[in-house]
Amino acid sequence: MKYSKHRNSKNSKDKTFTGTVQGSDRGFAFIIPDTDAGQDFFVPKKSVNGAYHGDKVLAAHVHGTKDKAYIIKIIERANPRIVGTLQRDRRAFYVYPDNIKQPIVFIPLSSSLTAQNGDKVVCEITSYPKGKAPGGKIIEVLGEEGDLATEEISIIRSYNLEEEFPQNVLDEARKVAAETVKKDGREDLTDKLIITIDGEDTRDIDDGVSLEMSGENFVLGVHIADVSHYVKFCSALDNNAYARGTSVYFPDCVLPMLPRELSNGACSLNEGEDRYAISCFMTFAPDGERLSYDIKKSVIRSAYRMTYTDVTAICNGDEETRKKYTEINDMCGAMEKLCLILEQKRERLGSINLDVKEAHIYVDESGKIIIPSAERTISQRIIEQFMIAANEAVAEFLQKSGTPCLYRIHEQPSLEKAGTFFSFLRDLGVKAHGNPDCLLPMDFQSVLKSTEDKPFYSVINKVMLRSMQKARYCEENRGHFGLASECYCHFTSPIRRYPDLFVHRVLTQVLNGNGAGAKKLYGKTVHDAGIDCSARERVADECERKVDDLYKLAYMSERLGEEFDAVISGVTGFGIFCELENTIEGLVPIEDLPADQYEYFEEKFLLKGAKHSYRLGQKVKIKVVNCDLGRLRVLFKLL
């Protein structure tokens, strides 16, 4: 059976399915079926049938093969708009997409607006002629290629992120934000010592904490902004927040999920201002065992707007900072103590504490790009442990109530990826205990413990992360493998994450004694919400990473010729990636490596030659030689 026959006809033995096209710059494609994201099918160029990257298609599995398919028809086009660079020949313009998986678009001279050769543009596809490049028109000129601001907005446009709020959404936000906070029917906690702890530049403050001692037990309060009070189900605000799914953060700006009247105003737990909240009080024994929890609607007033820097200074005994915040010194000390207890308890359960560095890139007041070395302080660990504890308590509460919940699930690694990871460990000489068929979190934890003093420790963290499934939202509780948690949800960030807002809505109904109503109202939407929120999270993550890469590129373009110590963080058939201390990665192309006959062993993360070999975790010294803007890639040379 030849593929050419499949293009317009279907064999009766070929099983049809729907899925999403993953394109390539070489013409062939893959299809990820809607029913099974763990399987994909290869589609040769001749069987793509005019489909492009991201399109929804009806396809058929080629009978007698394991993973080959052909496309029968296109159900829905995914990218009616393309972002790219305009280039001109004698008779017309062409838009070369930033995403090389997308098609080159033909633009008649009459449809080019004011765009010039080399400009970054947004074009709209107007036709899909068979066997030819799609036709289109320019709808927006973004600026000159190579300009940092132009490149950043190009990335944002390419992910179709909403940059502005519709007028009806803004009007509704202003209206509800103007309401006076009332204490009717809520627990009045305005006299309780509650503080917020965030980064210096944080504006959307959605979590506050309190801690008191009851004998030798800890009574921890986690107080979360009650966004659901303002954003009503199926309102204009809600529909827009659902479509966004999450706030998206960039080095120089943020695209918030909610208008600033709410995200930075009425919903933000600003110091000295009364705010609606949902408070979760948890009592912990000295060994970290949670003895009880109590969840209630409340009104709170943050006493201090603390930063991670200040709380860390208090915990480290800085006298100047302690004098400034005498009222909360004891509470901060108790918080540090409880944090360490909870960390130890979670470690006993097998929680996987990956030490993967993430750069906090920001632009200072002078416009300079700053990329400090990644650091995880005690104050950040305090908030992390307290939020995890509250998320678990709320998830358990909703599960027991029998009402819908968007659980945050993290399933155990697939057999194939687990096997590859353990094979990689063996090649490094690391003894790892664990059955890939039935992995436990503590199997991974023990690997990290046994290698924490080794030079390849950071690389093991990265490879371990790649071997794991991606956490997602689901209406079924399937546990959280990485946290070694049997029941988990996201409750603590409703200003910036829609799943948390969903959880708040259900929680409020249950606290109001209307669990049946919650089941009826939200039971119909919880499945789709899990799929849609997971998808929006992936889009936001990808866009944030690309913009971060752009800023890293701009940062390194000012350091051409400089030398750095690095660690090999990636091995491919076309070269090796090396990572600097500040998390910036660069490529050493294989043609720039010492002359040799190299063979690439993918499962061993090894590029092996007769005289030279390169594997993950090796320490190297590099020089910065170039910055490839087209591929958002820094190029290094080995010294």
XYZ file of N, CA and C in Angstrom, residues 207-315:
327
model
N -1.461 35.716 49.060
C -1.376 34.827 50.228
C -0.748 35.532 51.421
N -1.363 35.331 52.591
C -0.820 35.817 53.855
C -0.685 34.646 54.811
N 0.177 34.785 55.818
C 0.401 33.690 56.767
C 0.400 34.219 58.198
N 0.016 33.338 59.120
C 0.087 33.630 60.555
C 0.525 32.354 61.259
N 1.100 32.499 62.440
C 1.526 31.321 63.199
C 1.475 31.620 64.686
N 0.808 30.733 65.427
C 0.734 30.838 66.888
C 1.074 29.471 67.478
N 1.477 29.473 68.722
C 1.779 28.228 69.413
C 0.624 27.875 70.350
N 0.253 26.593 70.373
C -0.735 26.080 71.301
C -0.047 24.977 72.091
N 0.546 25.356 73.221
C 1.413 24.409 73.921
C 2.640 24.204 73.056
N 2.916 22.942 72.712
C 4.055 22.670 71.833
C 3.624 22.464 70.381
N 2.322 22.604 70.121
C 1.803 22.472 68.755
C 1.823 23.808 68.027
N 1.956 23.747 66.700
C 1.950 24.929 65.846
C 0.562 25.101 65.237
N -0.003 26.309 65.297
C -1.270 26.600 64.632
C -0.966 27.556 63.471
N -0.892 26.990 62.289
C -0.541 27.747 61.088
C -1.805 28.230 60.384
N -1.822 29.515 60.036
C -2.913 30.063 59.253
C -2.409 30.472 57.882
N -3.071 29.980 56.841
C -2.772 30.409 55.474
C -4.017 31.114 54.956
N -3.874 32.384 54.628
C -5.012 33.241 54.299
C -4.899 33.670 52.839
N -5.849 33.235 52.012
C -5.777 33.449 50.561
C -6.882 34.406 50.116
N -6.519 35.367 49.293
C -7.481 36.341 48.785
C -8.690 35.638 48.171
N -9.886 36.066 48.580
C -11.117 35.454 48.075
C -11.520 36.128 46.765
N -10.857 35.726 45.695
C -11.116 36.298 44.370
C -12.507 35.922 43.877
N -12.996 34.769 44.308
C -14.312 34.303 43.842
C -15.436 35.239 44.287
N -15.205 36.043 45.328
C -16.216 37.012 45.763
C -16.441 38.067 44.685
N -15.394 38.398 43.951
C -15.465 39.465 42.950
C -15.716 38.925 41.535
N -15.157 37.766 41.231
C -15.245 37.214 39.873
C -16.305 36.119 39.874
N -17.510 36.470 39.464
C -18.632 35.536 39.509
C -18.619 34.601 38.301
N -19.087 33.394 38.540
C -19.108 32.354 37.517
C -19.863 32.818 36.273
N -19.226 32.668 35.103
C -19.791 32.996 33.785
C -19.999 34.501 33.552
N -19.433 35.352 34.406
C -19.465 36.789 34.156
C -18.442 37.120 33.061
N -18.458 38.369 32.585
C -17.469 38.781 31.585
C -16.055 38.628 32.139
N -15.870 38.999 33.404
C -14.574 38.829 34.062
C -14.135 37.373 34.082
N -15.077 36.508 34.428
C -14.773 35.081 34.547
C -14.443 34.471 33.193
N -15.229 34.790 32.181
C -14.997 34.224 30.849
C -13.630 34.636 30.312
N -13.254 35.895 30.558
C -11.952 36.364 30.093
C -10.816 35.719 30.878
N -11.007 35.551 32.193
C -9.986 34.896 33.019
C -9.802 33.441 32.607
N -10.909 32.780 32.279
C -10.842 31.375 31.835
C -10.064 31.272 30.528
N -10.327 32.203 29.609
C -9.637 32.178 28.318
C -8.134 32.393 28.496
N -7.757 33.244 29.445
C -6.333 33.479 29.710
C -5.716 32.317 30.479
N -6.428 31.807 31.474
C -5.975 30.642 32.238
C -4.974 30.943 33.320
N -4.098 31.915 33.073
C -3.021 32.207 34.009
C -2.425 33.560 33.687
N -1.802 34.176 34.669
C -0.977 35.349 34.389
C 0.321 34.875 33.750
N 0.909 35.724 32.906
C 2.152 35.368 32.222
C 3.196 36.420 32.579
N 4.355 35.962 33.066
C 5.363 36.861 33.609
C 6.598 36.937 32.707
N 7.005 38.173 32.410
C 8.190 38.430 31.599
C 9.156 39.305 32.398
N 10.422 39.383 31.980
C 11.394 40.171 32.746
C 11.013 41.634 32.928
N 10.295 42.201 31.968
C 9.991 43.635 32.027
C 8.516 43.950 32.240
N 7.650 42.935 32.273
C 6.218 43.206 32.403
C 5.470 41.923 32.751
N 4.166 42.051 32.980
C 3.313 40.893 33.249
C 2.006 41.065 32.480
N 1.489 39.973 31.945
C 0.150 39.963 31.372
C -0.749 39.302 32.402
N -1.475 40.082 33.209
C -2.237 39.512 34.325
C -3.493 38.784 33.860
N -3.926 37.809 34.664
C -5.167 37.088 34.368
C -6.368 37.980 34.642
N -6.238 38.863 35.622
C -7.325 39.767 36.011
C -6.872 41.217 35.873
N -7.792 42.129 35.572
C -7.427 43.551 35.485
C -6.774 44.040 36.772
N -5.943 45.063 36.645
C -5.160 45.542 37.781
C -6.007 46.086 38.923
N -7.235 46.530 38.607
C -8.127 46.989 39.679
C -8.370 45.885 40.697
N -8.296 44.622 40.232
C -8.454 43.471 41.126
C -7.102 42.871 41.504
N -6.252 42.576 40.503
C -5.006 41.857 40.775
C -4.053 42.660 41.650
N -3.994 43.967 41.457
C -3.128 44.806 42.297
C -3.914 45.609 43.323
N -5.259 45.542 43.243
C -6.097 46.364 44.099
C -6.952 45.569 45.055
N -8.241 45.415 44.724
C -9.216 44.864 45.669
C -8.901 43.446 46.130
N -8.247 42.644 45.289
C -7.948 41.259 45.671
C -6.561 41.102 46.287
N -5.701 42.081 46.140
C -4.340 41.984 46.649
C -4.323 42.284 48.147
N -3.658 41.436 48.910
C -3.638 41.568 50.371
C -2.650 42.654 50.786
N -2.986 43.896 50.445
C -2.097 45.018 50.703
C -2.038 45.344 52.194
N -0.894 45.783 52.640
C -0.656 46.084 54.049
C -1.655 47.124 54.585
N -2.266 46.789 55.727
C -3.134 47.735 56.418
C -4.523 47.896 55.821
N -4.898 47.055 54.845
C -6.203 47.189 54.204
C -7.031 45.921 54.427
N -8.332 46.092 54.753
C -9.222 44.949 54.946
C -9.454 44.243 53.611
N -9.399 42.913 53.659
C -9.582 42.131 52.438
C -10.386 40.867 52.733
N -11.221 40.480 51.754
C -11.903 39.186 51.843
C -10.874 38.074 51.625
N -11.008 37.003 52.403
C -10.076 35.882 52.277
C -10.781 34.578 52.596
N -10.139 33.489 52.236
C -10.495 32.164 52.745
C -9.289 31.698 53.549
N -9.516 31.420 54.810
C -8.433 31.089 55.738
C -8.441 29.602 56.065
N -7.269 29.018 56.000
C -7.106 27.597 56.332
C -6.171 27.509 57.536
N -6.738 27.114 58.689
C -5.942 26.958 59.903
C -5.596 25.482 60.083
N -4.326 25.199 60.282
C -3.855 23.818 60.446
C -3.029 23.709 61.725
N -3.308 22.695 62.513
C -2.555 22.457 63.744
C -1.580 21.305 63.515
N -0.302 21.559 63.769
C 0.744 20.559 63.554
C 1.403 20.192 64.875
N 1.641 18.889 65.055
C 2.393 18.400 66.212
C 3.880 18.709 66.006
N 4.693 18.603 67.049
C 6.132 18.904 66.929
C 6.862 18.051 65.882
N 6.297 16.892 65.521
C 6.952 16.051 64.506
C 6.444 16.352 63.093
N 5.567 17.377 62.969
C 5.068 17.750 61.655
C 3.775 17.070 61.263
N 3.257 16.203 62.111
C 1.987 15.540 61.799
C 0.848 16.557 61.900
N 0.024 16.616 60.864
C -1.115 17.538 60.923
C -2.214 16.901 61.765
N -2.607 17.586 62.845
C -3.594 17.051 63.771
C -5.014 17.424 63.371
N -5.188 18.610 62.785
C -6.525 19.055 62.395
C -6.411 20.225 61.421
N -7.528 20.535 60.768
C -7.583 21.745 59.956
C -8.991 22.325 60.021
N -9.079 23.630 59.771
C -10.359 24.336 59.814
C -10.325 25.414 58.729
N -11.280 25.348 57.808
C -11.319 26.286 56.682
C -12.536 27.187 56.843
N -12.337 28.499 56.682
C -13.451 29.427 56.883
C -13.304 30.669 56.006
N -14.450 31.277 55.694
C -14.455 32.566 55.010
C -14.111 33.641 56.038
N -13.279 34.591 55.634
C -12.797 35.559 56.618
C -12.611 36.946 56.011
N -12.370 37.903 56.912
C -11.873 39.225 56.541
C -10.566 39.413 57.299
N -9.500 39.751 56.578
C -8.188 39.882 57.215
C -7.608 41.271 56.928
N -6.548 41.603 57.663
C -5.818 42.842 57.425
C -4.338 42.549 57.616
N -3.595 42.586 56.531
C -2.164 42.305 56.617
C -1.467 43.371 57.448
N -0.693 42.922 58.443
C 0.008 43.865 59.319
C 1.307 44.358 58.695
N 1.981 43.484 57.938
C 3.260 43.855 57.327
C 3.359 43.242 55.932
N 3.826 44.055 54.996
C 4.125 43.563 53.650
C 5.626 43.234 53.636
N 5.944 41.966 53.930
C 7.332 41.543 54.062
C 7.872 41.034 52.726
N 9.186 41.144 52.568
C 9.846 40.595 51.388
C 10.653 39.356 51.796
N 10.999 38.534 50.800
C 11.843 37.372 51.080
C 13.171 37.819 51.694
N 13.684 38.932 51.207
C 14.972 39.432 51.705
C 14.897 39.762 53.195
N 13.844 40.470 53.607
C 13.719 40.879 55.010
C 13.492 39.689 55.940
N 12.608 38.762 55.528
C 12.330 37.605 56.387
C 13.571 36.723 56.509
N 14.297 36.566 55.417
C 15.551 35.806 55.481
C 16.535 36.471 56.439
N 16.603 37.799 56.382
C 17.503 38.537 57.285
C 17.101 38.333 58.742
N 15.795 38.350 59.023
C 15.316 38.112 60.394
C 15.723 36.724 60.860
N 15.493 35.728 60.010
C 15.821 34.341 60.381
C 17.330 34.143 60.563
